[in-house]
PDB file of C-alpha atoms in Angstrom:
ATOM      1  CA  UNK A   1      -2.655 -25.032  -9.847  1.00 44.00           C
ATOM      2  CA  UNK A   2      -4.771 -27.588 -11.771  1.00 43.00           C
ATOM      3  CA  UNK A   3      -8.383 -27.290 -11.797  1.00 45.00           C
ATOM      4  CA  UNK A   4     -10.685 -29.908 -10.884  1.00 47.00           C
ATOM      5  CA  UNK A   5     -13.485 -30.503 -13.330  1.00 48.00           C
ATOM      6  CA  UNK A   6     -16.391 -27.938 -12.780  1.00 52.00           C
ATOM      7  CA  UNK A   7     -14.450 -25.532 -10.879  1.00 58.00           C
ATOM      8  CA  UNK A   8     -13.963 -22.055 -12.859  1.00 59.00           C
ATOM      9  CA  UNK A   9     -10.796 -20.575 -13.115  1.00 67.00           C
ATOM     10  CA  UNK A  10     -10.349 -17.730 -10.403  1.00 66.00           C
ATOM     11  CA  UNK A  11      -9.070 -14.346 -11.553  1.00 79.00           C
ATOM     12  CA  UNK A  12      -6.062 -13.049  -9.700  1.00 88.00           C
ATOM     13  CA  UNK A  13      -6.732  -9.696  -7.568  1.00 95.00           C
ATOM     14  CA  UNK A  14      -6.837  -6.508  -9.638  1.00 95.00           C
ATOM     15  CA  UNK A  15      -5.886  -3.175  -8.177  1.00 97.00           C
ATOM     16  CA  UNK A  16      -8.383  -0.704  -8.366  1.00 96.00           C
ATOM     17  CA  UNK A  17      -9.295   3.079  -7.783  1.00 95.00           C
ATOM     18  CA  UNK A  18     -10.132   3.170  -3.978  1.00 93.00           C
ATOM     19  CA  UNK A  19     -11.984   5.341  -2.317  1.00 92.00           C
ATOM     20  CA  UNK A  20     -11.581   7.975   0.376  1.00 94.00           C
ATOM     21  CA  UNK A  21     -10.966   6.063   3.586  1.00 95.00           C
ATOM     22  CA  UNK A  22     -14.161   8.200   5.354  1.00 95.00           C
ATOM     23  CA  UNK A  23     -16.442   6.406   2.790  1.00 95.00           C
ATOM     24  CA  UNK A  24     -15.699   2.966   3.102  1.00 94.00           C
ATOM     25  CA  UNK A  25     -18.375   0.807   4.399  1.00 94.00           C
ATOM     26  CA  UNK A  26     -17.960  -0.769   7.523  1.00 94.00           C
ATOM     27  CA  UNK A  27     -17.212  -4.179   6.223  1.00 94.00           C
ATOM     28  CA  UNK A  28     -14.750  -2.981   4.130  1.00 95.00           C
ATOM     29  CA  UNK A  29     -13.290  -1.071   6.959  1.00 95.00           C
ATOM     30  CA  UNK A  30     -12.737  -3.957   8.962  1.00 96.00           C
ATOM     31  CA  UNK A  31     -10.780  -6.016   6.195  1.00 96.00           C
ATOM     32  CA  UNK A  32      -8.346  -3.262   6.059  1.00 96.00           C
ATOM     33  CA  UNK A  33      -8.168  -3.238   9.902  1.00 95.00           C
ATOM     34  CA  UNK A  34      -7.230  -7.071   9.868  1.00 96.00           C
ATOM     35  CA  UNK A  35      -5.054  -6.703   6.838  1.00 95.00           C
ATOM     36  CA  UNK A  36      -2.708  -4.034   8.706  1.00 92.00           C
ATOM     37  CA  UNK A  37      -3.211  -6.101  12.189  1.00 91.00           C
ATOM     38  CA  UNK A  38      -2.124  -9.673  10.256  1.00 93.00           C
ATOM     39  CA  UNK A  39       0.595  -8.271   7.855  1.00 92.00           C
ATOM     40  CA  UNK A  40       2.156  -5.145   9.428  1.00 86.00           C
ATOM     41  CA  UNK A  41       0.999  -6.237  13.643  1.00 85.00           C
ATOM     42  CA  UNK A  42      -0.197  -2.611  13.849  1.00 84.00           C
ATOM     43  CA  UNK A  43      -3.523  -2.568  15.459  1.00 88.00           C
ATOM     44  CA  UNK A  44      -5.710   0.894  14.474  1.00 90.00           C
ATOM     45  CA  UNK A  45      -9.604   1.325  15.213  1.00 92.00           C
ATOM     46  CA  UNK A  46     -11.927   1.707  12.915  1.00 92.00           C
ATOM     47  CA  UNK A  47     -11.906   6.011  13.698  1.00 93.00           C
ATOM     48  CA  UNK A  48      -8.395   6.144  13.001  1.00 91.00           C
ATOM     49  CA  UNK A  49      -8.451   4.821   9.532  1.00 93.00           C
ATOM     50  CA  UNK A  50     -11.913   6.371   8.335  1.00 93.00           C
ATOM     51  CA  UNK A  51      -9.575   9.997   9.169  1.00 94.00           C
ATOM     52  CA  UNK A  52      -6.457   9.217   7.373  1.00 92.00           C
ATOM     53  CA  UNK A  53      -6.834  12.167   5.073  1.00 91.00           C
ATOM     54  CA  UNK A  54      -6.298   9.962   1.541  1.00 94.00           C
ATOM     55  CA  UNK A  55      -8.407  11.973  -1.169  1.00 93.00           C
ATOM     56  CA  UNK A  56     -10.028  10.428  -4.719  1.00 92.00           C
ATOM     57  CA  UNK A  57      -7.663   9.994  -6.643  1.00 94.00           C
ATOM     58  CA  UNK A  58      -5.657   7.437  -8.971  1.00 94.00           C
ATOM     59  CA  UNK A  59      -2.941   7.229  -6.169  1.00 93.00           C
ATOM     60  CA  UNK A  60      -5.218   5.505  -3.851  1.00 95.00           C
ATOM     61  CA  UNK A  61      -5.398   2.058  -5.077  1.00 97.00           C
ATOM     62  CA  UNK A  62      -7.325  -1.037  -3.363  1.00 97.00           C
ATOM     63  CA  UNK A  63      -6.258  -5.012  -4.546  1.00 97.00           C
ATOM     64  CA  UNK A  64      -9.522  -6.569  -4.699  1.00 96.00           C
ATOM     65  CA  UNK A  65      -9.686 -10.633  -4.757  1.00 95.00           C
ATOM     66  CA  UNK A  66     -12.724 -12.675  -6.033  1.00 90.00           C
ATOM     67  CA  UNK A  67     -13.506 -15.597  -3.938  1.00 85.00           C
ATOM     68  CA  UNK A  68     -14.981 -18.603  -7.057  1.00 84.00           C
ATOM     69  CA  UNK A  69     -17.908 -18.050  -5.342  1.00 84.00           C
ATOM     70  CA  UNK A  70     -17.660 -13.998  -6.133  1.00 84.00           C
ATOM     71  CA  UNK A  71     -17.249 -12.872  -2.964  1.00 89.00           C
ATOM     72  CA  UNK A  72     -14.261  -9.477  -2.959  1.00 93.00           C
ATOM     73  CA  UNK A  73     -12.381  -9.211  -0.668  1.00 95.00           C
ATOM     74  CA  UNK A  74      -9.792  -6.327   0.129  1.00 96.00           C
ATOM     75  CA  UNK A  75      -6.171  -7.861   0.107  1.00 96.00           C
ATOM     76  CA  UNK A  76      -3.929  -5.038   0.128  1.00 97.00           C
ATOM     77  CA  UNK A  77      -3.687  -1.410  -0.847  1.00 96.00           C
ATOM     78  CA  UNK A  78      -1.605   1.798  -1.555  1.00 97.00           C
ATOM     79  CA  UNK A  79      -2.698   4.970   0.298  1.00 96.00           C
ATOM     80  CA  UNK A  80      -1.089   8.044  -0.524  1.00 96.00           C
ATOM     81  CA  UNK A  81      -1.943  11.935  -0.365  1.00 93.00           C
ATOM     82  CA  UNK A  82      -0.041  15.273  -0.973  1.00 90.00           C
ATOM     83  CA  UNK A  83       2.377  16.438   2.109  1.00 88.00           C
ATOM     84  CA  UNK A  84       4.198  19.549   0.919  1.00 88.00           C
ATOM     85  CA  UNK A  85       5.516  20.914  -1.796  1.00 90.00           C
ATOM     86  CA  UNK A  86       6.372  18.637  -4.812  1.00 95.00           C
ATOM     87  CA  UNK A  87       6.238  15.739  -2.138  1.00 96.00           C
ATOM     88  CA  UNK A  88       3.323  12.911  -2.148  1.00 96.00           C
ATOM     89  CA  UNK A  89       3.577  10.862   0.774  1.00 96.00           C
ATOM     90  CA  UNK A  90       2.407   6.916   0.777  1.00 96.00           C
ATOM     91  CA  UNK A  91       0.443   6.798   4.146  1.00 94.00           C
ATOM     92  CA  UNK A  92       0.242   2.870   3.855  1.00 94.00           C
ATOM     93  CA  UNK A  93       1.255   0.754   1.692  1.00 96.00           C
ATOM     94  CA  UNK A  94       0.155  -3.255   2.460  1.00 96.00           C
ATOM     95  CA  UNK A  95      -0.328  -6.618   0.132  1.00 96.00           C
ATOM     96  CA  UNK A  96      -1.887 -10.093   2.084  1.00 96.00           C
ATOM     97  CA  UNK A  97       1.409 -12.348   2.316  1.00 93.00           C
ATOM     98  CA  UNK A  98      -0.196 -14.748   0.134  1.00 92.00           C
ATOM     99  CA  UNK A  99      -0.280 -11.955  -2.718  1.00 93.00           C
ATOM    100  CA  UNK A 100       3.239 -11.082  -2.218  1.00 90.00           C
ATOM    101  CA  UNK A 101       6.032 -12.051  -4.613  1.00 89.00           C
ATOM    102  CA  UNK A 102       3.562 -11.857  -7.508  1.00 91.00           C
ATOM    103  CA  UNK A 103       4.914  -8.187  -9.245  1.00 92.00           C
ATOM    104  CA  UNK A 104       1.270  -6.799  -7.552  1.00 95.00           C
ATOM    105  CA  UNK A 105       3.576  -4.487  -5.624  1.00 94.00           C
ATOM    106  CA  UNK A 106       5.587  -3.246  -8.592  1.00 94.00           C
ATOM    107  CA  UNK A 107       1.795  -2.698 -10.179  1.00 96.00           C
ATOM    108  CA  UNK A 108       0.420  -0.681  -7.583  1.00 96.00           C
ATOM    109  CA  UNK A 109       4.259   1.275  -7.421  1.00 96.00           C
ATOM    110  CA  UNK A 110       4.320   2.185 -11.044  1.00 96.00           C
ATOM    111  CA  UNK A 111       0.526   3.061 -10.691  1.00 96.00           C
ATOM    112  CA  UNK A 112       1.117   5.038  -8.179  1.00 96.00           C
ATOM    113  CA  UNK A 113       3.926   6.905  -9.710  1.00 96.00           C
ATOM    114  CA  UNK A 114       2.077   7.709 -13.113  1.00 96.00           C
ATOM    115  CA  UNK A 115      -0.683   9.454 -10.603  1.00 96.00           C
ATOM    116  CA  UNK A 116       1.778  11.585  -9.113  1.00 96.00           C
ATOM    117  CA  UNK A 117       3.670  12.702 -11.286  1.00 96.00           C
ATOM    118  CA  UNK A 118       0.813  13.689 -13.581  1.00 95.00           C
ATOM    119  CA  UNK A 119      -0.339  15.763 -10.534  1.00 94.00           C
ATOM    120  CA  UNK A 120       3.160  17.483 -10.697  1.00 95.00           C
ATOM    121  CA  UNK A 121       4.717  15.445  -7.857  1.00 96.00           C
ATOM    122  CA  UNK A 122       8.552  14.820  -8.076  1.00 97.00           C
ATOM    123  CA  UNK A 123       9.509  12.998  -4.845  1.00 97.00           C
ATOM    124  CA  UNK A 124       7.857  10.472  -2.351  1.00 97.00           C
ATOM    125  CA  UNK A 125       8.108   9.721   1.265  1.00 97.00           C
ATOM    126  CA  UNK A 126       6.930   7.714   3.294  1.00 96.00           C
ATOM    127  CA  UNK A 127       7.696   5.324   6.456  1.00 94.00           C
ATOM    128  CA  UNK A 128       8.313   2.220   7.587  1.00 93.00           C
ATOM    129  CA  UNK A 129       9.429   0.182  10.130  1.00 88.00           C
ATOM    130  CA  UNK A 130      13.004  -0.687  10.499  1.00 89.00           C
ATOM    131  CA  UNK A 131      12.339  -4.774  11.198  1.00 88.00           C
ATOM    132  CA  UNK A 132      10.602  -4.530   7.430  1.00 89.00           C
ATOM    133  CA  UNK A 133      13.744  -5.342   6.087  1.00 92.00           C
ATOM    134  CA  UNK A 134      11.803  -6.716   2.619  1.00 91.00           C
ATOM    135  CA  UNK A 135       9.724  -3.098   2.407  1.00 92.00           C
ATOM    136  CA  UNK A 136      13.153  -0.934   2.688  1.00 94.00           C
ATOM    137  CA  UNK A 137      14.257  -3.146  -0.084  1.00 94.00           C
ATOM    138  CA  UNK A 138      11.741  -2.564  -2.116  1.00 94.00           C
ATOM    139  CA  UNK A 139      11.263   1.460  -1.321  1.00 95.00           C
ATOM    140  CA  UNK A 140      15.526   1.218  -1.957  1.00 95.00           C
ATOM    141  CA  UNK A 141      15.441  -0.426  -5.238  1.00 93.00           C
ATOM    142  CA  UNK A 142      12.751   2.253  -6.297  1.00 94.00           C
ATOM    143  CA  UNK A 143      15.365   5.120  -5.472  1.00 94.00           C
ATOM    144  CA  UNK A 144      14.278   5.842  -1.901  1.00 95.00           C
ATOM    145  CA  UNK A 145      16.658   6.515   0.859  1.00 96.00           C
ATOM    146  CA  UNK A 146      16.120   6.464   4.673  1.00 95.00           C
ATOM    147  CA  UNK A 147      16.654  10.136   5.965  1.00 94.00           C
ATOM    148  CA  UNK A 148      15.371   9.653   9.492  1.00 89.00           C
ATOM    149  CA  UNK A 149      15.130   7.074  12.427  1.00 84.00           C
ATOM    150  CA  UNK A 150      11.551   7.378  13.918  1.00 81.00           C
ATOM    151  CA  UNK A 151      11.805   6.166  17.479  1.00 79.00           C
ATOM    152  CA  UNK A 152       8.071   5.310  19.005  1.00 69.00           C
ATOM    153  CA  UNK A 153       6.246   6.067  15.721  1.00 68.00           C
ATOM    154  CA  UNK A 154       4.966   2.337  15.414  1.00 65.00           C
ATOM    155  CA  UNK A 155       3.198   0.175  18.308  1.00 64.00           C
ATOM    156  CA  UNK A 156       6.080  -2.141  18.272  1.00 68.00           C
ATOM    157  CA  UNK A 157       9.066  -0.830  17.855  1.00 74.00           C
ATOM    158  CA  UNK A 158      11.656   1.911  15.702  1.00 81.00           C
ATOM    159  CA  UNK A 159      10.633   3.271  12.416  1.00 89.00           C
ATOM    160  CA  UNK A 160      12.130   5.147   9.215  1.00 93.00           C
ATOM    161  CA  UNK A 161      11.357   7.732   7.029  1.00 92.00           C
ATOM    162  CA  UNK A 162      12.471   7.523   3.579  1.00 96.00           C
ATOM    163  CA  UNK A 163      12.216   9.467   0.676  1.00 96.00           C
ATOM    164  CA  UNK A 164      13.042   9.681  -2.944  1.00 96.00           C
ATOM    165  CA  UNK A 165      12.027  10.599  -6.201  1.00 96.00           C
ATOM    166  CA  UNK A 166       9.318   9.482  -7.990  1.00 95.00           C
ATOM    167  CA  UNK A 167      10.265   6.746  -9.915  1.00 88.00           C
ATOM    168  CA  UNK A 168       9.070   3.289 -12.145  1.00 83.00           C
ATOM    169  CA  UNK A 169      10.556   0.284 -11.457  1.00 81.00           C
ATOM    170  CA  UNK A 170      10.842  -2.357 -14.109  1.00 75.00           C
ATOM    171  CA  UNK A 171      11.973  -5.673 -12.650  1.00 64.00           C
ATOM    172  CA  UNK A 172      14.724  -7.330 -14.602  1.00 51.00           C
TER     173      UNK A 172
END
């Protein structure tokens, strides 16, 4: 996109270190509520997300956008904490549909994946819903496989699990 004379250029969103869920400000809260609500059409409360148990660490990852007048705003992120054994599981994984398409995904993936496995993860899992035909893609072409049909785990309508092992992507 051309820019008009004296507009600035406007940096694309940058994924950064998050924080733990239970110390997010209330603002912040609330642009993660409406980012699940207008991309996934899951509706959670404000309690609910502060006690998703995501920890500090480099596998929780926020994608921060700069307004050009330097407002940040949260537009998508990558939640994930141990489960069991060498497993991490991705608790929620989300990027605003205008982000999409952009290789922020395979960012925060590969991200993501360096974390882990430094921690001495070897496999993921995680879930998502089975009309999110573009996710399972995604989680497929990353080496993930569904292993279970979820019926009644989202608000509307039939999830799966998947899981995998913990792997880079490189798009070709």
């Amino acid at each position: 996109a051309e820019l008009k004379e004296g507009m600035r250029a406007v940096p694309p969103p940058v994924w950064n270190q998050g924080i733990e869920p239970k110390n997010m400000s209330s603002a912040a809260c609330q642009q993660v509520l409406t980012l699940f609500l207008n991309e996934t059409g899951e509706r959670y409360s404000d309690t609910t997300v502060r006690h998703l148990p995501i920890p500090n660490w480099e596998g929780n990852l926020i994608l921060i956008d700069t307004t050009p007048n330097g407002e940040s705003h949260i537009v998508g992120l990558l939640w994930a904490t141990p489960f069991m054994d060498d497993i991490v599981r991705v608790a929620a994984f989300v990027i605003h549909s205008e982000q999409q398409k952009r290789g922020l995904g395979t960012e925060a993936w590969n991200r993501f994946v360096d974390a882990a496995l430094s921690a001495g993860y070897k496999q993921v899992q995680l879930e998502v819903k089975a009309s999110n035909l573009g996710a399972q893609r995604f989680y497929e072409r990353r080496g993930m496989t569904v292993r279970k049909h979820l019926e009644g785990y989202y608000q509307c309508g039939m999830g799966y699990m998947m899981r995998g092992p913990l792997l880079r992507y490189i798009d070709e």
